[in-house]
PDB file of C-alpha atoms in Angstrom:
ATOM      1  CA  UNK A   1     -13.739   0.089 -31.829  1.00  0.00           C
ATOM      2  CA  UNK A   2     -13.920  -3.638 -31.038  1.00  0.00           C
ATOM      3  CA  UNK A   3     -10.803  -4.375 -33.094  1.00  0.00           C
ATOM      4  CA  UNK A   4      -8.712  -2.372 -30.620  1.00  0.00           C
ATOM      5  CA  UNK A   5      -9.471  -4.791 -27.771  1.00  0.00           C
ATOM      6  CA  UNK A   6      -8.712  -8.444 -27.213  1.00  0.00           C
ATOM      7  CA  UNK A   7     -10.966 -10.476 -24.910  1.00  0.00           C
ATOM      8  CA  UNK A   8      -8.788 -12.447 -22.492  1.00  0.00           C
ATOM      9  CA  UNK A   9     -11.571 -14.290 -20.688  1.00  0.00           C
ATOM     10  CA  UNK A  10     -15.309 -14.497 -20.754  1.00  0.00           C
ATOM     11  CA  UNK A  11     -17.019 -11.965 -18.561  1.00  0.00           C
ATOM     12  CA  UNK A  12     -20.420 -11.973 -16.969  1.00  0.00           C
ATOM     13  CA  UNK A  13     -22.758  -9.103 -17.630  1.00  0.00           C
ATOM     14  CA  UNK A  14     -25.539  -8.126 -15.268  1.00  0.00           C
ATOM     15  CA  UNK A  15     -28.769  -6.330 -15.965  1.00  0.00           C
ATOM     16  CA  UNK A  16     -28.601  -2.551 -15.483  1.00  0.00           C
ATOM     17  CA  UNK A  17     -30.021  -1.118 -12.295  1.00  0.00           C
ATOM     18  CA  UNK A  18     -33.569   0.108 -12.309  1.00  0.00           C
ATOM     19  CA  UNK A  19     -34.284   3.780 -11.761  1.00  0.00           C
ATOM     20  CA  UNK A  20     -35.159   3.385  -8.077  1.00  0.00           C
ATOM     21  CA  UNK A  21     -32.136   1.161  -7.477  1.00  0.00           C
ATOM     22  CA  UNK A  22     -29.885   3.794  -9.014  1.00  0.00           C
ATOM     23  CA  UNK A  23     -31.477   6.475  -6.857  1.00  0.00           C
ATOM     24  CA  UNK A  24     -31.030   4.292  -3.784  1.00  0.00           C
ATOM     25  CA  UNK A  25     -27.352   3.709  -4.549  1.00  0.00           C
ATOM     26  CA  UNK A  26     -26.424   7.322  -5.340  1.00  0.00           C
ATOM     27  CA  UNK A  27     -28.767   8.899  -2.789  1.00  0.00           C
ATOM     28  CA  UNK A  28     -27.746   6.497  -0.054  1.00  0.00           C
ATOM     29  CA  UNK A  29     -24.055   7.098  -0.697  1.00  0.00           C
ATOM     30  CA  UNK A  30     -24.543  10.885  -0.632  1.00  0.00           C
ATOM     31  CA  UNK A  31     -26.556  10.565   2.579  1.00  0.00           C
ATOM     32  CA  UNK A  32     -23.866   8.451   4.248  1.00  0.00           C
ATOM     33  CA  UNK A  33     -21.127  10.927   3.281  1.00  0.00           C
ATOM     34  CA  UNK A  34     -23.226  13.858   4.504  1.00  0.00           C
ATOM     35  CA  UNK A  35     -24.020  12.233   7.871  1.00  0.00           C
ATOM     36  CA  UNK A  36     -20.392  11.236   8.349  1.00  0.00           C
ATOM     37  CA  UNK A  37     -19.226  14.777   7.532  1.00  0.00           C
ATOM     38  CA  UNK A  38     -21.621  16.198  10.137  1.00  0.00           C
ATOM     39  CA  UNK A  39     -20.485  13.659  12.712  1.00  0.00           C
ATOM     40  CA  UNK A  40     -23.949  12.131  13.080  1.00  0.00           C
ATOM     41  CA  UNK A  41     -23.099   8.596  11.964  1.00  0.00           C
ATOM     42  CA  UNK A  42     -19.610   7.061  11.599  1.00  0.00           C
ATOM     43  CA  UNK A  43     -18.662   6.460   7.995  1.00  0.00           C
ATOM     44  CA  UNK A  44     -18.056   2.738   8.447  1.00  0.00           C
ATOM     45  CA  UNK A  45     -21.426   2.177  10.130  1.00  0.00           C
ATOM     46  CA  UNK A  46     -23.223   4.185   7.468  1.00  0.00           C
ATOM     47  CA  UNK A  47     -21.591   2.211   4.674  1.00  0.00           C
ATOM     48  CA  UNK A  48     -22.586  -1.051   6.342  1.00  0.00           C
ATOM     49  CA  UNK A  49     -26.227   0.098   6.486  1.00  0.00           C
ATOM     50  CA  UNK A  50     -26.033   1.183   2.838  1.00  0.00           C
ATOM     51  CA  UNK A  51     -24.586  -2.188   1.870  1.00  0.00           C
ATOM     52  CA  UNK A  52     -27.434  -3.933   3.654  1.00  0.00           C
ATOM     53  CA  UNK A  53     -29.926  -1.783   1.769  1.00  0.00           C
ATOM     54  CA  UNK A  54     -28.294  -2.554  -1.561  1.00  0.00           C
ATOM     55  CA  UNK A  55     -28.374  -6.277  -0.797  1.00  0.00           C
ATOM     56  CA  UNK A  56     -32.023  -6.111   0.287  1.00  0.00           C
ATOM     57  CA  UNK A  57     -32.997  -4.211  -2.862  1.00  0.00           C
ATOM     58  CA  UNK A  58     -31.000  -6.622  -5.038  1.00  0.00           C
ATOM     59  CA  UNK A  59     -28.960  -3.762  -6.445  1.00  0.00           C
ATOM     60  CA  UNK A  60     -26.001  -6.020  -5.736  1.00  0.00           C
ATOM     61  CA  UNK A  61     -25.578  -9.638  -4.707  1.00  0.00           C
ATOM     62  CA  UNK A  62     -23.373 -11.818  -2.571  1.00  0.00           C
ATOM     63  CA  UNK A  63     -21.727 -13.387  -5.606  1.00  0.00           C
ATOM     64  CA  UNK A  64     -20.781  -9.950  -6.903  1.00  0.00           C
ATOM     65  CA  UNK A  65     -19.348  -9.003  -3.505  1.00  0.00           C
ATOM     66  CA  UNK A  66     -17.254 -12.153  -3.407  1.00  0.00           C
ATOM     67  CA  UNK A  67     -15.999 -11.450  -6.919  1.00  0.00           C
ATOM     68  CA  UNK A  68     -14.913  -7.866  -6.228  1.00  0.00           C
ATOM     69  CA  UNK A  69     -13.865  -7.972  -2.584  1.00  0.00           C
ATOM     70  CA  UNK A  70     -10.032  -8.194  -2.283  1.00  0.00           C
ATOM     71  CA  UNK A  71      -9.839 -11.108   0.156  1.00  0.00           C
ATOM     72  CA  UNK A  72      -6.217 -11.849  -0.794  1.00  0.00           C
ATOM     73  CA  UNK A  73      -5.182  -8.256  -0.112  1.00  0.00           C
ATOM     74  CA  UNK A  74      -6.831  -8.274   3.305  1.00  0.00           C
ATOM     75  CA  UNK A  75      -5.098 -11.563   4.102  1.00  0.00           C
ATOM     76  CA  UNK A  76      -1.687 -10.142   3.138  1.00  0.00           C
ATOM     77  CA  UNK A  77      -2.198  -6.932   5.122  1.00  0.00           C
ATOM     78  CA  UNK A  78      -3.522  -8.814   8.152  1.00  0.00           C
ATOM     79  CA  UNK A  79      -0.599 -11.232   8.113  1.00  0.00           C
ATOM     80  CA  UNK A  80       1.918  -8.413   7.749  1.00  0.00           C
ATOM     81  CA  UNK A  81       0.363  -6.451  10.626  1.00  0.00           C
ATOM     82  CA  UNK A  82       0.416  -9.583  12.779  1.00  0.00           C
ATOM     83  CA  UNK A  83       4.136 -10.026  12.044  1.00  0.00           C
ATOM     84  CA  UNK A  84       4.769  -6.367  12.830  1.00  0.00           C
ATOM     85  CA  UNK A  85       2.867  -6.702  16.121  1.00  0.00           C
ATOM     86  CA  UNK A  86       4.918  -9.778  16.951  1.00  0.00           C
ATOM     87  CA  UNK A  87       8.136  -7.877  16.283  1.00  0.00           C
ATOM     88  CA  UNK A  88       6.966  -5.077  18.530  1.00  0.00           C
ATOM     89  CA  UNK A  89       5.725  -7.272  21.391  1.00  0.00           C
ATOM     90  CA  UNK A  90       8.746  -9.568  21.366  1.00  0.00           C
ATOM     91  CA  UNK A  91      11.180  -6.682  21.527  1.00  0.00           C
ATOM     92  CA  UNK A  92      12.748  -7.543  18.173  1.00  0.00           C
ATOM     93  CA  UNK A  93      11.813  -4.133  16.745  1.00  0.00           C
ATOM     94  CA  UNK A  94      13.415  -2.345  19.691  1.00  0.00           C
ATOM     95  CA  UNK A  95      16.492  -4.550  19.342  1.00  0.00           C
ATOM     96  CA  UNK A  96      16.789  -3.687  15.645  1.00  0.00           C
ATOM     97  CA  UNK A  97      16.303  -0.014  16.421  1.00  0.00           C
ATOM     98  CA  UNK A  98      19.010  -0.191  19.091  1.00  0.00           C
ATOM     99  CA  UNK A  99      21.336  -1.798  16.588  1.00  0.00           C
ATOM    100  CA  UNK A 100      20.573   0.898  14.017  1.00  0.00           C
ATOM    101  CA  UNK A 101      21.231   3.573  16.616  1.00  0.00           C
ATOM    102  CA  UNK A 102      24.623   2.067  17.425  1.00  0.00           C
ATOM    103  CA  UNK A 103      25.392   1.683  13.734  1.00  0.00           C
ATOM    104  CA  UNK A 104      24.419   5.192  12.658  1.00  0.00           C
ATOM    105  CA  UNK A 105      25.131   7.198  15.828  1.00  0.00           C
ATOM    106  CA  UNK A 106      28.541   8.388  14.552  1.00  0.00           C
ATOM    107  CA  UNK A 107      26.807   9.913  11.489  1.00  0.00           C
ATOM    108  CA  UNK A 108      23.716  11.306  13.179  1.00  0.00           C
ATOM    109  CA  UNK A 109      19.958  11.034  12.846  1.00  0.00           C
ATOM    110  CA  UNK A 110      19.924  11.711   9.104  1.00  0.00           C
ATOM    111  CA  UNK A 111      21.978   8.570   8.490  1.00  0.00           C
ATOM    112  CA  UNK A 112      19.509   6.602  10.617  1.00  0.00           C
ATOM    113  CA  UNK A 113      16.680   7.993   8.481  1.00  0.00           C
ATOM    114  CA  UNK A 114      18.466   6.830   5.337  1.00  0.00           C
ATOM    115  CA  UNK A 115      19.049   3.439   6.964  1.00  0.00           C
ATOM    116  CA  UNK A 116      15.337   2.981   7.688  1.00  0.00           C
ATOM    117  CA  UNK A 117      14.564   3.943   4.120  1.00  0.00           C
ATOM    118  CA  UNK A 118      17.080   1.506   2.639  1.00  0.00           C
ATOM    119  CA  UNK A 119      15.853  -1.286   4.902  1.00  0.00           C
ATOM    120  CA  UNK A 120      12.284  -0.739   3.677  1.00  0.00           C
ATOM    121  CA  UNK A 121      13.476  -0.705   0.069  1.00  0.00           C
ATOM    122  CA  UNK A 122      15.182  -4.074   0.560  1.00  0.00           C
ATOM    123  CA  UNK A 123      12.020  -5.473   2.140  1.00  0.00           C
ATOM    124  CA  UNK A 124       9.701  -4.214  -0.593  1.00  0.00           C
ATOM    125  CA  UNK A 125      11.842  -5.791  -3.307  1.00  0.00           C
ATOM    126  CA  UNK A 126      11.454  -9.222  -1.719  1.00  0.00           C
ATOM    127  CA  UNK A 127       7.955  -9.112  -0.168  1.00  0.00           C
ATOM    128  CA  UNK A 128       4.850  -7.081  -0.953  1.00  0.00           C
ATOM    129  CA  UNK A 129       4.794  -3.338  -0.362  1.00  0.00           C
ATOM    130  CA  UNK A 130       2.103  -3.742   2.312  1.00  0.00           C
ATOM    131  CA  UNK A 131       4.229  -6.231   4.226  1.00  0.00           C
ATOM    132  CA  UNK A 132       7.329  -4.042   3.852  1.00  0.00           C
ATOM    133  CA  UNK A 133       5.491  -1.032   5.282  1.00  0.00           C
ATOM    134  CA  UNK A 134       4.072  -3.086   8.149  1.00  0.00           C
ATOM    135  CA  UNK A 135       7.485  -4.539   8.998  1.00  0.00           C
ATOM    136  CA  UNK A 136       9.362  -1.257   8.616  1.00  0.00           C
ATOM    137  CA  UNK A 137       6.949   0.831  10.692  1.00  0.00           C
ATOM    138  CA  UNK A 138       7.831  -0.455  14.194  1.00  0.00           C
ATOM    139  CA  UNK A 139      11.538  -0.320  13.374  1.00  0.00           C
ATOM    140  CA  UNK A 140      11.295   3.283  12.177  1.00  0.00           C
ATOM    141  CA  UNK A 141       9.197   4.289  15.188  1.00  0.00           C
ATOM    142  CA  UNK A 142      11.625   2.711  17.646  1.00  0.00           C
ATOM    143  CA  UNK A 143      14.615   4.265  15.862  1.00  0.00           C
ATOM    144  CA  UNK A 144      13.071   7.743  16.071  1.00  0.00           C
ATOM    145  CA  UNK A 145      12.388   7.259  19.780  1.00  0.00           C
ATOM    146  CA  UNK A 146      15.949   6.049  20.325  1.00  0.00           C
ATOM    147  CA  UNK A 147      17.287   9.275  18.782  1.00  0.00           C
ATOM    148  CA  UNK A 148      14.714  11.402  20.605  1.00  0.00           C
ATOM    149  CA  UNK A 149      13.272  13.011  17.448  1.00  0.00           C
ATOM    150  CA  UNK A 150       9.858  13.329  15.849  1.00  0.00           C
ATOM    151  CA  UNK A 151       8.923   9.952  14.279  1.00  0.00           C
ATOM    152  CA  UNK A 152       6.986  11.576  11.390  1.00  0.00           C
ATOM    153  CA  UNK A 153       9.929  11.731   8.906  1.00  0.00           C
ATOM    154  CA  UNK A 154      10.859   8.122   9.732  1.00  0.00           C
ATOM    155  CA  UNK A 155       7.283   6.962   9.140  1.00  0.00           C
ATOM    156  CA  UNK A 156       7.116   8.879   5.868  1.00  0.00           C
ATOM    157  CA  UNK A 157      10.326   7.360   4.485  1.00  0.00           C
ATOM    158  CA  UNK A 158       8.936   3.916   5.319  1.00  0.00           C
ATOM    159  CA  UNK A 159       5.785   4.763   3.374  1.00  0.00           C
ATOM    160  CA  UNK A 160       7.821   6.064   0.437  1.00  0.00           C
ATOM    161  CA  UNK A 161      10.339   3.236   0.604  1.00  0.00           C
ATOM    162  CA  UNK A 162       7.591   0.619   0.479  1.00  0.00           C
ATOM    163  CA  UNK A 163       6.700   1.891  -3.006  1.00  0.00           C
ATOM    164  CA  UNK A 164      10.222   1.670  -4.479  1.00  0.00           C
ATOM    165  CA  UNK A 165       9.849  -1.736  -6.122  1.00  0.00           C
ATOM    166  CA  UNK A 166      11.494  -0.872  -9.431  1.00  0.00           C
ATOM    167  CA  UNK A 167      14.506  -3.205  -9.409  1.00  0.00           C
ATOM    168  CA  UNK A 168      13.100  -6.742  -9.304  1.00  0.00           C
ATOM    169  CA  UNK A 169      10.026  -8.330 -10.874  1.00  0.00           C
ATOM    170  CA  UNK A 170       9.027 -10.010  -7.597  1.00  0.00           C
ATOM    171  CA  UNK A 171       8.202  -6.911  -5.577  1.00  0.00           C
ATOM    172  CA  UNK A 172       4.853  -6.024  -7.131  1.00  0.00           C
ATOM    173  CA  UNK A 173       1.951  -7.871  -8.711  1.00  0.00           C
ATOM    174  CA  UNK A 174       1.902  -5.930 -11.975  1.00  0.00           C
ATOM    175  CA  UNK A 175       5.585  -6.729 -12.532  1.00  0.00           C
ATOM    176  CA  UNK A 176       4.801 -10.428 -12.391  1.00  0.00           C
ATOM    177  CA  UNK A 177       1.813  -9.953 -14.702  1.00  0.00           C
ATOM    178  CA  UNK A 178       4.057  -8.747 -17.542  1.00  0.00           C
ATOM    179  CA  UNK A 179       7.243 -10.606 -16.620  1.00  0.00           C
ATOM    180  CA  UNK A 180       6.489 -13.920 -18.339  1.00  0.00           C
ATOM    181  CA  UNK A 181       4.204 -12.743 -21.197  1.00  0.00           C
ATOM    182  CA  UNK A 182       6.679  -9.994 -22.116  1.00  0.00           C
ATOM    183  CA  UNK A 183       9.673 -12.352 -21.818  1.00  0.00           C
ATOM    184  CA  UNK A 184      11.495  -9.885 -19.620  1.00  0.00           C
ATOM    185  CA  UNK A 185      14.607 -10.676 -17.630  1.00  0.00           C
ATOM    186  CA  UNK A 186      15.784  -9.570 -14.219  1.00  0.00           C
ATOM    187  CA  UNK A 187      18.637  -7.722 -15.899  1.00  0.00           C
ATOM    188  CA  UNK A 188      16.131  -5.676 -17.861  1.00  0.00           C
ATOM    189  CA  UNK A 189      14.320  -4.670 -14.682  1.00  0.00           C
ATOM    190  CA  UNK A 190      17.607  -3.672 -13.074  1.00  0.00           C
ATOM    191  CA  UNK A 191      18.681  -1.662 -16.098  1.00  0.00           C
ATOM    192  CA  UNK A 192      15.401   0.249 -16.398  1.00  0.00           C
ATOM    193  CA  UNK A 193      14.600   0.488 -12.694  1.00  0.00           C
ATOM    194  CA  UNK A 194      17.950   1.553 -11.267  1.00  0.00           C
ATOM    195  CA  UNK A 195      17.855   5.162 -12.604  1.00  0.00           C
ATOM    196  CA  UNK A 196      14.244   5.585 -11.507  1.00  0.00           C
ATOM    197  CA  UNK A 197      15.004   4.178  -8.070  1.00  0.00           C
ATOM    198  CA  UNK A 198      18.054   6.429  -7.614  1.00  0.00           C
ATOM    199  CA  UNK A 199      16.196   9.608  -8.598  1.00  0.00           C
ATOM    200  CA  UNK A 200      13.198   8.683  -6.467  1.00  0.00           C
ATOM    201  CA  UNK A 201      15.375   7.826  -3.467  1.00  0.00           C
ATOM    202  CA  UNK A 202      17.366  11.045  -3.737  1.00  0.00           C
ATOM    203  CA  UNK A 203      14.151  13.082  -3.826  1.00  0.00           C
ATOM    204  CA  UNK A 204      12.730  11.256  -0.805  1.00  0.00           C
ATOM    205  CA  UNK A 205      15.863  11.569   1.332  1.00  0.00           C
ATOM    206  CA  UNK A 206      16.338  15.263   0.470  1.00  0.00           C
ATOM    207  CA  UNK A 207      12.739  16.481   0.674  1.00  0.00           C
ATOM    208  CA  UNK A 208      11.375  14.434   3.582  1.00  0.00           C
ATOM    209  CA  UNK A 209      13.484  16.089   6.331  1.00  0.00           C
ATOM    210  CA  UNK A 210      12.652  19.499   4.844  1.00  0.00           C
ATOM    211  CA  UNK A 211       8.899  18.932   4.751  1.00  0.00           C
ATOM    212  CA  UNK A 212       8.806  16.892   7.989  1.00  0.00           C
ATOM    213  CA  UNK A 213      11.565  18.205  10.281  1.00  0.00           C
ATOM    214  CA  UNK A 214      13.123  16.090  13.021  1.00  0.00           C
ATOM    215  CA  UNK A 215      12.228  18.628  15.745  1.00  0.00           C
TER     216      UNK A 215
END
């Protein structure tokens, strides 16, 4: 079996948990979920207490937490949400929504929905999908309010559009992971991703208003 794998970097192995540590981990997690389901203890608070217990029992350590906690992801999401809040507070989101309303008013609310989707697609191909969703959300919300319709379909197309990073290698981390080692080119991404993006986009724009109506 070992010949089917190639070790890219040296990994650290830790001693297996003892029986009581395993019981603490599984039992504590089940207890937290049960208490949260009954509304006795909030899930976040229960998980914090469980984490403290695991640290005290040495079932896990601070070095292991630092190694597995996605600090970079939290930084990206926090920065994107801060930018989105700035757009909302400064009135830039409302200004963009007003411009989209003027642009798409001759064609109706469905055209505005497609415009919000396409804007999110353009954002997600140049920045991360988390940032694209955070930036597109206030614009979609303001556009829905400008047209006087339910914002749910606009929010959903932003969520779907933030995942359409099929055309360029810069829109998602896994694309960059294989871009250089695989000696791919941007033209190859465009050639393979364009059909997928078109089919995906057509499905989103057709099904979203049916599942989440405007009124």
